[in-house]
Amino acid sequence: MNRILFLLIGLTLFACEQKKQKVIDMSDITPHSERDTNGNAKEDKKDVIDYGFDLKIADEIGLQVMEIDSISEPLFPDRFSPKKIKKLTLQLKENPITYCHWTFKDSIRTKNALYNWIDCFGPNCKSIKYGQKMNFQKDNFILFESDTSLTYISSPSKLSVDDWLKYFELTSELKDWKLLIYQGTRAKATWYKVVEGKKEPISTK
């Protein structure tokens, strides 16, 4: 009888000890904000997506970019196997800017992408000849060609070629461009080439 009593007491003590060990501090598993030395709650750090666009330099050229979104929709130059593709929507206070940059293996692929693109430009597939002064699209746009890249910038708002050239100079995003097409809203495009380091309008005699 005494053995049974001692056994029951022992089991009861063991169960109580196990219960104590299973008690968990809820602060270990419940999210909580950190506080500084003054007792104020610190803001949680959020992940920042690197879109490859320099907001600091954009501010310097007067672009107050509020937000950046990636563009998933396919665009014409995507078809020509670029090495890298960057397609962004820059959200400004007023109108957004579409900013796209394609990098290709060599100049042949770059030219192939460009000339096929202008041969069937936009949703209406306009066929445009080299140097032709005509309206490409409704919105303002700038199109740069270098040996290995195409850069397309478009917006309902006015675009400054000089400001964007400054951005590229400071970021090295675009080097040694050789061809530039600029068009204002509902206007005809103007074509430029580089002559002795300066942009010069292309004559279409």
Short mmCIF file of C-alpha atoms in Angstrom, two decimals, residues 85-163:
data_model
loop_
_atom_site.label_atom_id
_atom_site.label_comp_id
_atom_site.label_asym_id
_atom_site.label_seq_id
_atom_site.Cartn_x
_atom_site.Cartn_y
_atom_site.Cartn_z
CA ILE A 85 15.82 44.22 -69.62
CA LYS A 86 14.73 47.04 -67.34
CA LYS A 87 11.13 48.25 -67.72
CA LEU A 88 9.81 50.66 -65.11
CA THR A 89 6.99 53.07 -64.43
CA LEU A 90 8.21 56.10 -62.51
CA GLN A 91 5.30 57.56 -60.55
CA LEU A 92 5.56 61.35 -60.30
CA LYS A 93 3.20 63.84 -58.65
CA GLU A 94 1.62 64.57 -62.02
CA ASN A 95 2.05 62.12 -64.89
CA PRO A 96 4.07 58.88 -64.82
CA ILE A 97 7.15 58.20 -66.93
CA THR A 98 7.77 54.93 -68.73
CA TYR A 99 11.47 54.10 -68.54
CA CYS A 100 12.86 51.11 -70.44
CA HIS A 101 16.44 50.00 -71.07
CA TRP A 102 17.48 46.98 -73.14
CA THR A 103 21.07 45.71 -73.32
CA PHE A 104 22.13 43.53 -76.27
CA LYS A 105 25.11 41.33 -77.05
CA ASP A 106 26.46 43.50 -79.87
CA SER A 107 25.68 46.40 -82.22
CA ILE A 108 24.15 44.12 -84.87
CA ARG A 109 21.46 42.89 -82.48
CA THR A 110 20.86 46.42 -81.24
CA LYS A 111 20.31 47.79 -84.75
CA ASN A 112 18.17 44.80 -85.66
CA ALA A 113 15.90 45.47 -82.67
CA LEU A 114 15.69 49.21 -83.42
CA TYR A 115 14.95 49.01 -87.14
CA ASN A 116 12.38 46.26 -86.71
CA TRP A 117 10.76 48.31 -83.95
CA ILE A 118 10.41 51.52 -85.99
CA ASP A 119 9.20 49.45 -88.95
CA CYS A 120 6.19 48.45 -86.83
CA PHE A 121 5.97 51.07 -84.10
CA GLY A 122 3.16 51.20 -81.57
CA PRO A 123 -0.26 49.53 -81.49
CA ASN A 124 -1.03 50.73 -85.04
CA CYS A 125 2.26 49.29 -86.37
CA LYS A 126 3.46 52.50 -88.01
CA SER A 127 6.25 51.94 -90.53
CA ILE A 128 8.85 54.69 -90.04
CA LYS A 129 11.99 55.20 -92.10
CA TYR A 130 15.35 56.26 -90.70
CA GLY A 131 15.37 60.02 -90.12
CA GLN A 132 11.71 60.46 -91.06
CA LYS A 133 10.08 63.42 -89.33
CA MET A 134 6.66 62.15 -88.38
CA ASN A 135 4.54 61.55 -85.31
CA PHE A 136 5.37 58.20 -83.68
CA GLN A 137 2.87 58.31 -80.82
CA LYS A 138 0.59 60.58 -78.81
CA ASP A 139 2.90 61.09 -75.79
CA ASN A 140 6.31 62.72 -75.55
CA PHE A 141 9.20 60.29 -75.89
CA ILE A 142 12.98 60.03 -76.15
CA LEU A 143 14.72 57.05 -77.71
CA PHE A 144 18.49 56.53 -77.41
CA GLU A 145 20.59 54.00 -79.30
CA SER A 146 24.14 53.06 -78.35
CA ASP A 147 26.25 50.19 -79.70
CA THR A 148 24.71 47.70 -77.29
CA SER A 149 21.56 49.28 -75.85
CA LEU A 150 18.22 50.95 -76.50
CA THR A 151 16.67 53.33 -73.97
CA TYR A 152 13.06 54.45 -74.29
CA ILE A 153 11.50 57.18 -72.12
CA SER A 154 7.87 58.24 -72.56
CA SER A 155 5.40 60.45 -70.70
CA PRO A 156 2.30 62.61 -71.22
CA SER A 157 4.37 65.41 -69.60
CA LYS A 158 7.21 67.27 -71.28
CA LEU A 159 10.59 65.51 -71.28
CA SER A 160 13.98 67.24 -71.23
CA VAL A 161 16.68 65.58 -73.35
CA ASP A 162 19.43 67.54 -71.56
CA ASP A 163 18.17 66.46 -68.13
#
